mmCIF file of C-alpha atoms in Angstrom:
data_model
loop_
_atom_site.group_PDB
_atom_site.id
_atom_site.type_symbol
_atom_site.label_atom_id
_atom_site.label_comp_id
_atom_site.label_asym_id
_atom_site.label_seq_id
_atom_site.Cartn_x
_atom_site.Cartn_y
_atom_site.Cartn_z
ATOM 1 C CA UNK A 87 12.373 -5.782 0.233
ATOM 2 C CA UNK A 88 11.366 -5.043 4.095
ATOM 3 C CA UNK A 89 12.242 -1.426 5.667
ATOM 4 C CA UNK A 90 14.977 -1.734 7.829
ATOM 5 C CA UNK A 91 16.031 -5.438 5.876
ATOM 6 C CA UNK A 92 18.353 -3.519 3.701
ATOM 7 C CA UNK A 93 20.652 -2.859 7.040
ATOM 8 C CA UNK A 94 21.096 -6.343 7.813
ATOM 9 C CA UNK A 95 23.137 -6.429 4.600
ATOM 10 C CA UNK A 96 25.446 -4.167 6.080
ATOM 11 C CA UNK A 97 26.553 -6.283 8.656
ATOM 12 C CA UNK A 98 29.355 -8.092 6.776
ATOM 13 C CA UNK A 99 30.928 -5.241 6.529
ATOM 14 C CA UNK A 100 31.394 -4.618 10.273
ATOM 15 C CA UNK A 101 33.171 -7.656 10.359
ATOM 16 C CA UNK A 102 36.486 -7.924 11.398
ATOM 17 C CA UNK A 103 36.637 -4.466 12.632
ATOM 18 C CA UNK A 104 37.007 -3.177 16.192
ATOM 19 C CA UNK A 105 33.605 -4.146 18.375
ATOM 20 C CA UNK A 106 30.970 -1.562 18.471
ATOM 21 C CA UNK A 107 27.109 -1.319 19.149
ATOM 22 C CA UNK A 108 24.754 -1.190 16.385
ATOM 23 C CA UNK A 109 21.428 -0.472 16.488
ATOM 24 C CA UNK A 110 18.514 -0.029 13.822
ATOM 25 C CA UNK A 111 15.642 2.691 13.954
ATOM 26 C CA UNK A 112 14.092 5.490 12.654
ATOM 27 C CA UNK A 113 15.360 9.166 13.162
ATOM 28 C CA UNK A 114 13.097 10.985 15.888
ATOM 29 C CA UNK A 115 14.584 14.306 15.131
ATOM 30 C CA UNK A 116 18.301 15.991 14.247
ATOM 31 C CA UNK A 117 20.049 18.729 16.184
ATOM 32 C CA UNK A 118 22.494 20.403 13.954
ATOM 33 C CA UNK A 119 23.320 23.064 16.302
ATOM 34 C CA UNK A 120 24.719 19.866 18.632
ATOM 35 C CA UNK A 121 25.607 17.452 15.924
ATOM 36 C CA UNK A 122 23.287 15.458 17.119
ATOM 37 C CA UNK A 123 20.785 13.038 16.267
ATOM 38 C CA UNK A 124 17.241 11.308 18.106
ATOM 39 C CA UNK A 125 16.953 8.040 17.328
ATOM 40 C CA UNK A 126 13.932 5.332 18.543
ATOM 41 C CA UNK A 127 15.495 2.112 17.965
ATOM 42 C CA UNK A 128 13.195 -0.932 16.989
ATOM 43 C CA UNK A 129 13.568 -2.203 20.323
ATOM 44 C CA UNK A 130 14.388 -0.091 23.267
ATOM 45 C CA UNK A 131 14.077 3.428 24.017
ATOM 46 C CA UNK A 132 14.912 6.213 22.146
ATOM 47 C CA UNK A 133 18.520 7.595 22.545
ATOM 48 C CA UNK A 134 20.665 9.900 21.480
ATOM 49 C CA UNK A 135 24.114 9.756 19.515
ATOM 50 C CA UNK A 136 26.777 12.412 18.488
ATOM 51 C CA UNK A 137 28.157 12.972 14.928
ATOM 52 C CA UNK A 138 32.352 13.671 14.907
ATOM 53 C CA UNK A 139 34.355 14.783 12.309
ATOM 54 C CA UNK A 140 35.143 11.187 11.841
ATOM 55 C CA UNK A 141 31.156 10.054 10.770
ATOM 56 C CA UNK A 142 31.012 7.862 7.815
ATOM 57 C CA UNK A 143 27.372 9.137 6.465
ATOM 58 C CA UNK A 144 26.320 7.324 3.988
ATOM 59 C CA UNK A 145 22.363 7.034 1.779
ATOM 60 C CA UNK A 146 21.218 3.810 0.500
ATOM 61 C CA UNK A 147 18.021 3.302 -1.566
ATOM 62 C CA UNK A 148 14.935 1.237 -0.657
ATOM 63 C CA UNK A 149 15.434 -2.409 -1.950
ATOM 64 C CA UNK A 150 19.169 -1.973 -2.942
ATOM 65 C CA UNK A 151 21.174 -5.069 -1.684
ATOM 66 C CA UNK A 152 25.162 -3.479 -2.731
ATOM 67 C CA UNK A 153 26.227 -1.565 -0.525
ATOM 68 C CA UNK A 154 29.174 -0.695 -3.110
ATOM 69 C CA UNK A 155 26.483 1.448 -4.031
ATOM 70 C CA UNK A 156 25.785 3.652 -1.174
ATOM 71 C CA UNK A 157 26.855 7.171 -1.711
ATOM 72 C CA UNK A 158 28.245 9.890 0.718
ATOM 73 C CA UNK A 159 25.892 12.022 2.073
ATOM 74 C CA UNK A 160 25.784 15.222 4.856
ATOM 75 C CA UNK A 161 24.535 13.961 8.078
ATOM 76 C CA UNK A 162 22.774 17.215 7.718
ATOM 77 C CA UNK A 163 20.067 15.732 5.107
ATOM 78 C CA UNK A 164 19.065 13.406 8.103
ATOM 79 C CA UNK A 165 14.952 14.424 8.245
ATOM 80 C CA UNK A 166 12.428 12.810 10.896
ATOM 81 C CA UNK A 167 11.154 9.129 9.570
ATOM 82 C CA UNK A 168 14.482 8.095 7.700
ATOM 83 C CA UNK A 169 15.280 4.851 8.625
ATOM 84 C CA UNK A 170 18.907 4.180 9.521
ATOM 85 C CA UNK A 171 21.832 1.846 11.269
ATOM 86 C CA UNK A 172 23.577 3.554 13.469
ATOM 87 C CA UNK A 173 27.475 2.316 14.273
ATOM 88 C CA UNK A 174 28.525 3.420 17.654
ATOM 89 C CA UNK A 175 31.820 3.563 19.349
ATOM 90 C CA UNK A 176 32.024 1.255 22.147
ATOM 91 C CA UNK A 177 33.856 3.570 24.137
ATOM 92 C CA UNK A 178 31.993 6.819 23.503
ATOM 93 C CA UNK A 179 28.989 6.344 22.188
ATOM 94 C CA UNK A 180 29.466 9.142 19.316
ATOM 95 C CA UNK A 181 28.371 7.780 15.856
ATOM 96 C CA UNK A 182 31.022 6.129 13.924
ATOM 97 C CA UNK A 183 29.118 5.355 10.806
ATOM 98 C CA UNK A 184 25.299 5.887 9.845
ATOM 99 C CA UNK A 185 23.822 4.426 6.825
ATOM 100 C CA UNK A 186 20.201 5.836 5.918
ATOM 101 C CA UNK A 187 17.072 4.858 4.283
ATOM 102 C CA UNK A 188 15.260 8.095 3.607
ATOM 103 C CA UNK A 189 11.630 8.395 4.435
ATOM 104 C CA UNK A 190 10.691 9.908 0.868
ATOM 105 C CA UNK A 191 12.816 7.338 -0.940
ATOM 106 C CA UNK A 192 10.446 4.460 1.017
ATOM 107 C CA UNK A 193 7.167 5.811 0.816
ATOM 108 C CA UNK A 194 8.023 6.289 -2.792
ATOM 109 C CA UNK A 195 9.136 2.618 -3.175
ATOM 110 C CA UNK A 196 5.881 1.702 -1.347
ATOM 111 C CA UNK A 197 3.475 3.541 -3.157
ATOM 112 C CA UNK A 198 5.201 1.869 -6.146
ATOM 113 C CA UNK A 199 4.611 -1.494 -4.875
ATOM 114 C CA UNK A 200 1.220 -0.848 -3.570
ATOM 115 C CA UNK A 201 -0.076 0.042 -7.184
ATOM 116 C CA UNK A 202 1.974 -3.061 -8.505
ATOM 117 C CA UNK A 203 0.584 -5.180 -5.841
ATOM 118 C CA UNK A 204 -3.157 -3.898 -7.181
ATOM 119 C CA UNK A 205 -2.029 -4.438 -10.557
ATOM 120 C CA UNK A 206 -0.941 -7.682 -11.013
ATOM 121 C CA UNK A 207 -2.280 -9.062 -7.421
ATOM 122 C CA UNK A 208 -4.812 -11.230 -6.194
ATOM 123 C CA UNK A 209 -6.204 -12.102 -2.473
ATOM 124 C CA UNK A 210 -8.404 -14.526 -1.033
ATOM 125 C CA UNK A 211 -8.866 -17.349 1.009
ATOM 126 C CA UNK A 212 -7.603 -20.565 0.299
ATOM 127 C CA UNK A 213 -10.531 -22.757 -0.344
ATOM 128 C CA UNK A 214 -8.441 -25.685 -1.734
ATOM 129 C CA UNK A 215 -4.579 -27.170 -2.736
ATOM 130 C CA UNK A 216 -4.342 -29.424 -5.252
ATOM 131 C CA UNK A 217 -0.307 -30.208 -6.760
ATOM 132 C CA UNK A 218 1.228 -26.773 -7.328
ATOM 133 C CA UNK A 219 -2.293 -25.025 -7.620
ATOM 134 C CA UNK A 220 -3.653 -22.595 -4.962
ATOM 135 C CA UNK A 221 -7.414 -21.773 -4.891
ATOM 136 C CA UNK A 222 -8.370 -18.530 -3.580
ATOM 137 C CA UNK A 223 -11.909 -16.945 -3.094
ATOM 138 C CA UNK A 224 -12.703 -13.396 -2.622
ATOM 139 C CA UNK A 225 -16.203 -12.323 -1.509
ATOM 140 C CA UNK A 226 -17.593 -8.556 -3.475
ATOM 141 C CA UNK A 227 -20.962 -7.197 -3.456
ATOM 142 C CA UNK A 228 -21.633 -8.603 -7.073
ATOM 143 C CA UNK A 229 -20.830 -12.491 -5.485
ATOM 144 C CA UNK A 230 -18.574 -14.810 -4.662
ATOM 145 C CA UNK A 231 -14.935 -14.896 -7.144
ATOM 146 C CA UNK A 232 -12.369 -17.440 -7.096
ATOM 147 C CA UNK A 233 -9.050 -17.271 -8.409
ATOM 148 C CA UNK A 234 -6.509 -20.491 -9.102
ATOM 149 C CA UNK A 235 -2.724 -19.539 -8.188
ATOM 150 C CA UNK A 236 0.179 -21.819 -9.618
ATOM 151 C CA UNK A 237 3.225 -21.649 -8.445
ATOM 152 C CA UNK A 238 6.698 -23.026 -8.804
ATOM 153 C CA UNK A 239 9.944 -23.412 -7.621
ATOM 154 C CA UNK A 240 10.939 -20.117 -8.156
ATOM 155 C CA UNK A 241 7.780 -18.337 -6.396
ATOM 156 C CA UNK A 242 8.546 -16.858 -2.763
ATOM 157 C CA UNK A 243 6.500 -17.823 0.199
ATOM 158 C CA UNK A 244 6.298 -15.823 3.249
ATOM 159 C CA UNK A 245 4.144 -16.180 6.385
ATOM 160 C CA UNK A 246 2.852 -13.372 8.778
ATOM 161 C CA UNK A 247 3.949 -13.640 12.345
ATOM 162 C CA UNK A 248 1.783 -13.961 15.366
ATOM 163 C CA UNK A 249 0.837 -10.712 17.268
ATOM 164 C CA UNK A 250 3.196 -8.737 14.448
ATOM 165 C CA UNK A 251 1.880 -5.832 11.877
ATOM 166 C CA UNK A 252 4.862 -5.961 10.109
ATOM 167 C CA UNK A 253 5.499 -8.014 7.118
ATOM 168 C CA UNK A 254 9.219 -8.035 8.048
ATOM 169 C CA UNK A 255 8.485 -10.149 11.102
ATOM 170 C CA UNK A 256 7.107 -12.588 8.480
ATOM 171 C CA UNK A 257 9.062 -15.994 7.980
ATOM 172 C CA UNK A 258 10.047 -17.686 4.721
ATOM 173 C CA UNK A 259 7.613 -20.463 4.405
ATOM 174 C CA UNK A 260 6.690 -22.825 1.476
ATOM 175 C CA UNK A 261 3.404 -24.630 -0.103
ATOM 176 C CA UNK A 262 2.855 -27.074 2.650
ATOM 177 C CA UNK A 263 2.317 -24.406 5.305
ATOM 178 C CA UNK A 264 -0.546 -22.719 3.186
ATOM 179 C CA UNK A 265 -3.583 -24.157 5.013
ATOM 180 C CA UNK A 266 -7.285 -23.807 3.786
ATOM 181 C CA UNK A 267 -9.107 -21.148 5.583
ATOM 182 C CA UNK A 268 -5.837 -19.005 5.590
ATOM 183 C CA UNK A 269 -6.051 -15.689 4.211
ATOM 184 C CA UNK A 270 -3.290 -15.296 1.188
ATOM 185 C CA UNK A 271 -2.251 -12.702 -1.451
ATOM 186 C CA UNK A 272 -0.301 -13.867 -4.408
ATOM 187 C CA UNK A 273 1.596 -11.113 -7.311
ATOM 188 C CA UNK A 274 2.734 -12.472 -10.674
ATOM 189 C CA UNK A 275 1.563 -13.050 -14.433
ATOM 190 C CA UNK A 276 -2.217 -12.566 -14.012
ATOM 191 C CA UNK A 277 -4.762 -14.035 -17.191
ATOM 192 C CA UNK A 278 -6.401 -11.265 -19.127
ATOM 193 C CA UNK A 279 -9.539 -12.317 -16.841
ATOM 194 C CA UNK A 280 -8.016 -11.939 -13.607
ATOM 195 C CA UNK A 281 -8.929 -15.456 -12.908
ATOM 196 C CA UNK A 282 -5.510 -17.375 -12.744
ATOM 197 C CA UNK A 283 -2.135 -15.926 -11.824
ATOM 198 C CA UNK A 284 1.356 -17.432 -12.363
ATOM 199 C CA UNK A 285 2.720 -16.083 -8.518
ATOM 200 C CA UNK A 286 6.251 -14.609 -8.389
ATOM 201 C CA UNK A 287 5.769 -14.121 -4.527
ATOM 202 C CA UNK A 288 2.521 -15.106 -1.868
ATOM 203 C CA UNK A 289 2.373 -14.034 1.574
ATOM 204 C CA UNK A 290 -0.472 -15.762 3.635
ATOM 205 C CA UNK A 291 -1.518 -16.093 7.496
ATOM 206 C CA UNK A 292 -4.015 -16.548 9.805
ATOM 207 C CA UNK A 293 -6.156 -13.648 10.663
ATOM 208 C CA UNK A 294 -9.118 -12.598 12.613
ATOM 209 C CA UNK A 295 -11.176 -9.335 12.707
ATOM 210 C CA UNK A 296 -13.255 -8.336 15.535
ATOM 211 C CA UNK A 297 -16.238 -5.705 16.173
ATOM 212 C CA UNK A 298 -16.797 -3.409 18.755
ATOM 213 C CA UNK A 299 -17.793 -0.236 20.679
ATOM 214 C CA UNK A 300 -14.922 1.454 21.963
ATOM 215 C CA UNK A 301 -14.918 2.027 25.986
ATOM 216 C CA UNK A 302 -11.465 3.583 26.856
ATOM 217 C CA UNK A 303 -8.806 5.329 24.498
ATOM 218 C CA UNK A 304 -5.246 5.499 26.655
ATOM 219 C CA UNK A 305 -3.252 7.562 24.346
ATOM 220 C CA UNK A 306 -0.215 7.039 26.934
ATOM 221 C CA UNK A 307 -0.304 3.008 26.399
ATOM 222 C CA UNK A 308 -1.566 3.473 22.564
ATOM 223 C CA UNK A 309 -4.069 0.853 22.907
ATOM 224 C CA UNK A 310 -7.962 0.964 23.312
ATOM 225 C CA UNK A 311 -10.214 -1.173 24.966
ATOM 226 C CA UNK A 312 -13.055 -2.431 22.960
ATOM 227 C CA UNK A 313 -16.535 -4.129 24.174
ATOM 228 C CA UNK A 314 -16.906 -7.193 21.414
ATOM 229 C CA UNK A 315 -20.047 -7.220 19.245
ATOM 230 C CA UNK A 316 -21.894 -10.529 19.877
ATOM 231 C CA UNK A 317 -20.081 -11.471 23.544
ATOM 232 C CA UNK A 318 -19.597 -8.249 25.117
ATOM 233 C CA UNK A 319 -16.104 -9.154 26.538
ATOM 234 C CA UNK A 320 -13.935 -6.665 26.855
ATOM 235 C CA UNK A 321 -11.149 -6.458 23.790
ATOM 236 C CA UNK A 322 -7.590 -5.264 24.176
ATOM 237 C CA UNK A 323 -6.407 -3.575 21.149
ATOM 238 C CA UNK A 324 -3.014 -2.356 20.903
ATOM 239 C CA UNK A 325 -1.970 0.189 17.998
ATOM 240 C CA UNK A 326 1.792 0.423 16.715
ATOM 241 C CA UNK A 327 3.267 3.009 14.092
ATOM 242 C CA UNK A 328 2.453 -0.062 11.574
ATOM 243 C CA UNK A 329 -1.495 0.375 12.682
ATOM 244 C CA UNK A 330 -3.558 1.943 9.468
ATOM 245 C CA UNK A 331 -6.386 3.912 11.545
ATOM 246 C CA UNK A 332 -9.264 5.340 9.173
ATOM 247 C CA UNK A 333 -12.572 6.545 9.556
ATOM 248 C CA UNK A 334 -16.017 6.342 7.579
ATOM 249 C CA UNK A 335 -18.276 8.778 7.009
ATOM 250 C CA UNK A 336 -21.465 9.346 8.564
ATOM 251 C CA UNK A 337 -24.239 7.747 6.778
ATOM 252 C CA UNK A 338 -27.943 8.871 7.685
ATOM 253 C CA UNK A 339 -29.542 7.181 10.281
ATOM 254 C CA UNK A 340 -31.960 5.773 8.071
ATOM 255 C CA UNK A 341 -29.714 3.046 6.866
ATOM 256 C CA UNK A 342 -30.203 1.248 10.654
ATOM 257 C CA UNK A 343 -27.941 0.552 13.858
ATOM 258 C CA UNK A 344 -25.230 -1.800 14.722
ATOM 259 C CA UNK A 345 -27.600 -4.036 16.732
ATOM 260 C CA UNK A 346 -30.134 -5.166 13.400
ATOM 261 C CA UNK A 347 -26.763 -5.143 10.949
ATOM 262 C CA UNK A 348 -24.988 -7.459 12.955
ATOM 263 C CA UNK A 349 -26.394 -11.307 13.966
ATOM 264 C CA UNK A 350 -24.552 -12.169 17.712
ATOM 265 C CA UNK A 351 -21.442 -14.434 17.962
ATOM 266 C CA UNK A 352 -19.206 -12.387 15.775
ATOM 267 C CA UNK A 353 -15.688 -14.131 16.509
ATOM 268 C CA UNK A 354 -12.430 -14.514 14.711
ATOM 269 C CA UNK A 355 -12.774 -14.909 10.568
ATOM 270 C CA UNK A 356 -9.492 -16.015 8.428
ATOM 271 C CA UNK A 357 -8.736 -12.675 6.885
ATOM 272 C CA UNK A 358 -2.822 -8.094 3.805
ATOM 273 C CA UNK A 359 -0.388 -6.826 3.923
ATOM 274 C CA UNK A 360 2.640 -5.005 3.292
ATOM 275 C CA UNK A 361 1.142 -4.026 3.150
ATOM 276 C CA UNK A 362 0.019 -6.575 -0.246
ATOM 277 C CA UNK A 363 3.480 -6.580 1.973
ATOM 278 C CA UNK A 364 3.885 -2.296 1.516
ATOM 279 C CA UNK A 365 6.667 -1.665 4.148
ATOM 280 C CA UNK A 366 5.091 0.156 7.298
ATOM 281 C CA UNK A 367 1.700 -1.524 7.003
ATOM 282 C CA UNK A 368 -0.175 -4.352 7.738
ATOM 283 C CA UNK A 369 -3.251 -6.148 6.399
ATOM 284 C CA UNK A 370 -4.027 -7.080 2.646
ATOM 285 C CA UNK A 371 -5.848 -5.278 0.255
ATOM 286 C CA UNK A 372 -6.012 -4.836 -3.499
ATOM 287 C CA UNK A 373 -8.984 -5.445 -6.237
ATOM 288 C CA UNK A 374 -10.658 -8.230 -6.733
ATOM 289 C CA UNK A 375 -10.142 -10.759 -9.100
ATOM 290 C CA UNK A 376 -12.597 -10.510 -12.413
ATOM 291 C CA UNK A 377 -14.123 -7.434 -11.479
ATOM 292 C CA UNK A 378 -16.351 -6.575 -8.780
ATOM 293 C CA UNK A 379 -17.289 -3.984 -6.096
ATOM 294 C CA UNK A 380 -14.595 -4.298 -3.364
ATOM 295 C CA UNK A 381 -14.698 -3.116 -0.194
ATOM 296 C CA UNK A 382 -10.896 -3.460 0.657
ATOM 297 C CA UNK A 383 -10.648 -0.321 -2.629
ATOM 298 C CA UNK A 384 -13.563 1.564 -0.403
ATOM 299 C CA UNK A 385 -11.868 1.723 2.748
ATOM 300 C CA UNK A 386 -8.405 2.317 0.864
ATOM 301 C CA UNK A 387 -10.261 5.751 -0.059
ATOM 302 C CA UNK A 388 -11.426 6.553 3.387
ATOM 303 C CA UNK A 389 -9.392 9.222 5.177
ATOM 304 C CA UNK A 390 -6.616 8.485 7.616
ATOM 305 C CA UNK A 391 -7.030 9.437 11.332
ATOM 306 C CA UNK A 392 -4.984 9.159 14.667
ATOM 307 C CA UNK A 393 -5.581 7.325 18.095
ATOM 308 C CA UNK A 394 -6.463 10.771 19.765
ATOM 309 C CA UNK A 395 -9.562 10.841 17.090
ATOM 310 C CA UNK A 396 -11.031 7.694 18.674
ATOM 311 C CA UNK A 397 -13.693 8.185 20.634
ATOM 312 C CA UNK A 398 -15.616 5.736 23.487
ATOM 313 C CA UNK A 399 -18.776 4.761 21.556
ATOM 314 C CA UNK A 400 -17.397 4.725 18.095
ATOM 315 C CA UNK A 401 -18.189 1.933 16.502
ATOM 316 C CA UNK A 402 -15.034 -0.365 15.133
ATOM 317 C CA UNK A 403 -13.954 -3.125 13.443
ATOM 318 C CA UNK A 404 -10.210 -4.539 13.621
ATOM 319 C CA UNK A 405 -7.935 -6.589 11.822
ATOM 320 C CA UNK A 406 -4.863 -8.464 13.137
ATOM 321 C CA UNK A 407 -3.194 -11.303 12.964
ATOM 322 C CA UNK A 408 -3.801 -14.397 15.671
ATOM 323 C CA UNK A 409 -2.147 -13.815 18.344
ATOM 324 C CA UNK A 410 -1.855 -16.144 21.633
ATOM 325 C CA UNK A 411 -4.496 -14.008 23.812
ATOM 326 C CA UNK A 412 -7.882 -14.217 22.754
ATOM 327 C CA UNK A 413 -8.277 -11.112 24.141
ATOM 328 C CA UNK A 414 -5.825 -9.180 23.116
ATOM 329 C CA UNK A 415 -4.660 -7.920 19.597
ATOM 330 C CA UNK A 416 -2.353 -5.721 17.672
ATOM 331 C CA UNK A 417 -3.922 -4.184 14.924
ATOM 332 C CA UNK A 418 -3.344 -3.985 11.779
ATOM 333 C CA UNK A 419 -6.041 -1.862 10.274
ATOM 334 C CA UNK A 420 -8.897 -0.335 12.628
ATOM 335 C CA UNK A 421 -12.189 1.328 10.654
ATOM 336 C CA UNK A 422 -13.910 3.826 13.289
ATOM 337 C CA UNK A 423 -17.485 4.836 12.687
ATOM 338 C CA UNK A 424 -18.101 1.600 11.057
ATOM 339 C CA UNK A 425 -21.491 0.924 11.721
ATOM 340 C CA UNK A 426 -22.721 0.963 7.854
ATOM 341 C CA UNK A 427 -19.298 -1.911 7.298
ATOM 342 C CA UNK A 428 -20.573 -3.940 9.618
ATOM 343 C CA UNK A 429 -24.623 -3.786 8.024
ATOM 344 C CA UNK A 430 -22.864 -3.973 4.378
ATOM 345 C CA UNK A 431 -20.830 -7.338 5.404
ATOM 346 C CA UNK A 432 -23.838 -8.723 7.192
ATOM 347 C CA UNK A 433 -25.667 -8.471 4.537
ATOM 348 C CA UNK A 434 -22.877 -9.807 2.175
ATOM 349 C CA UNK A 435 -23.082 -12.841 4.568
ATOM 350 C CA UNK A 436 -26.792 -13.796 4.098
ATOM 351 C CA UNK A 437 -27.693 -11.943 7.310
ATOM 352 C CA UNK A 438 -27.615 -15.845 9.010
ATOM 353 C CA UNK A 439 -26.010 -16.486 12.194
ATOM 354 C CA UNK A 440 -23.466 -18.804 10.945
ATOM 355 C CA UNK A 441 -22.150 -15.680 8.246
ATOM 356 C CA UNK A 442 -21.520 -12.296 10.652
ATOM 357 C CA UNK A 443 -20.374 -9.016 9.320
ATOM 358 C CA UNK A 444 -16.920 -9.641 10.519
ATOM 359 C CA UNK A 445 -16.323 -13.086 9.017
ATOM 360 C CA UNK A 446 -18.299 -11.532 5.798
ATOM 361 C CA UNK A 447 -15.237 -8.769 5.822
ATOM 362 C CA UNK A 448 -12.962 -11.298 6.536
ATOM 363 C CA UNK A 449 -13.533 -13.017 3.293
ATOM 364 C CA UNK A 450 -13.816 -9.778 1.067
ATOM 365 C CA UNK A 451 -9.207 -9.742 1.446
ATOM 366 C CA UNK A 452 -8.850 -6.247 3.456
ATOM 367 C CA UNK A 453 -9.870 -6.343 6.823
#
């Protein structure tokens, strides 16, 4: 279940009752010496809201769909990342009921369903449809691996949304919007060879991933302007709290420059999520099917870093979904430093113009 989803649930329960504004977000900060509490709603800007003696306060866990369930809590256990829907009277604006998501209770739930996603997961792109069968290939260093998916009427579909990082901004969808090229992830009952799964759940979309050298970093805007590999247009990237930023290490300068690892005409390649759909992130990742050397694992091991680490000159490569401006994107993963990516995925596309690095990463499931 999607952060913040869990809230919608609660709105049956406002029904009926005197009109108020509610409002969804994540807790900026708490004042107890105030009673007070910073919130930066999921649209809009941030505000601030006064507990009373009269506060409902109430914890809910991650996934939990009762709300029977919810238990009391101090609005004093409020920390900095909780998620929470915030009840305000009309006529004051002072908090009449908050029900929270704590931060530690969903990175928890997402690291759980990150491992299960690499567990019993499989990503690809669709290279055929055939009935209720889904075939998937993933690219590693070792060759080429493709996967069948069946599903039935009980497996959930869900499609990524254009310009969005968030797998909550995804729509239900079903079999006949799966198209070949698009990139999909599928989690069920996997064969003891990895090689056919039984999907419980698939999320799939369109994406692209671009190459660059970085030109401007505007912290104030959080977005970066990028000159693209192969057409030397300038790029618009625009990062979110949903954008995974991480960085490679330096390799020796032996192992070549961008310019022989990458052929020209690098453009958009079909390429996660959740986070798998893991709340708070974008992009898919996760092992490949019957073994392999992946490079989605790789880059999950490479250390995290912020926008104010980007430099103008670093090399990167970005992920997204398609959006409606060619150029302009909202990331979903940006690698920094990534000229020995870009060689490795050349490489894993024959080197040929028709194969770049980026399209090569596209088809390796991560970026």
């Amino acid at each position: 279940m999607t952060r913040g989803a869990i809230f919608l649930l609660a709105v049956w329960v406002l029904v009926g009752q005197t009109p108020s504004k509610s409002l969804v977000g994540t807790v900026l900060g708490f004042r107890p010496e105030s009673a007070e509490v910073e919130i930066r709603p999921d649209s809009g800007d941030p505000v601030i809201a006064k507990f009373t003696a009269d506060t409902v306060s109430q914890r809910v866990a991650p996934g939990e769909r009762d709300l029977k369930k919810a238990v009391s809590i101090k609005v004093t256990d409020l920390a900095s990342g909780d998620r929470v829907l915030v009840t305000l009277d009309p006529g004051t604006g002072e908090v009449r009921r908050i029900v929270v998501m704590p931060a530690g209770d969903i990175a928890k739930r997402n690291e759980a369903d990150r491992l299960d996603w690499q567990k019993r997961g499989v990503a690809g792109i669709v290279s055929a449809k055939a009935s209720n069968r889904i075939t998937v290939k993933a690219r590693t260093l070792t060759g080429e691996v493709e996967t069948v998916v069946t599903v039935d009427e009980h497996t959930g579909f869900k499609r990524y949304a254009p310009d969005s990082v968030k797998f909550s901004d995804g729509k239900v969808s079903k079999l006949a919007e799966v198209s070949i090229g698009d990139q999909l992830r599928a989690r069920g009952a996997k064969s003891d060879d990895g090689l056919k799964v039984s999907a419980q759940e698939i999320v799939f979309g369109t994406f692209i991933v671009k190459a660059g050298t970085i030109t401007i970093v505007n912290p104030e805007s959080k977005e970066i302007t990028v000159k693209e590999l192969g057409t030397n247009r300038p790029l618009k990237v625009f990062l979110t709290p949903d954008s995974q930023i991480k960085q490679m290490p330096s390799f020796p300068a032996t192992m070549g420059g961008m310019g022989r690892g990458m052929p020209p005409g690098s453009g958009p390649a079909n390429s996660r999520s959740g986070q798998p759909p893991v709340e708070g992130r974008g992009g898919m990742r996760g092992g490949p099917p019957g073994g392999g050397f992946d490079i989605n694992q790789m880059i999950e091991r490479m250390p995290g870093v912020t926008l104010e680490d980007l430099k103008p000159g670093s090399t990167v490569v970005v992920s997204s979904t398609k959006g409606a401006k060619s150029d302009q994107l909202t990331a979903i993963m940006l690698l920094s430093n990534a000229d020995m990516l870009i060689q490795m995925a050349s490489m894993m596309s024959g080197g040929s113009r028709g194969g770049t690095g980026a399209a090569a990463m596209g088809g390796s499931g991560g970026m």
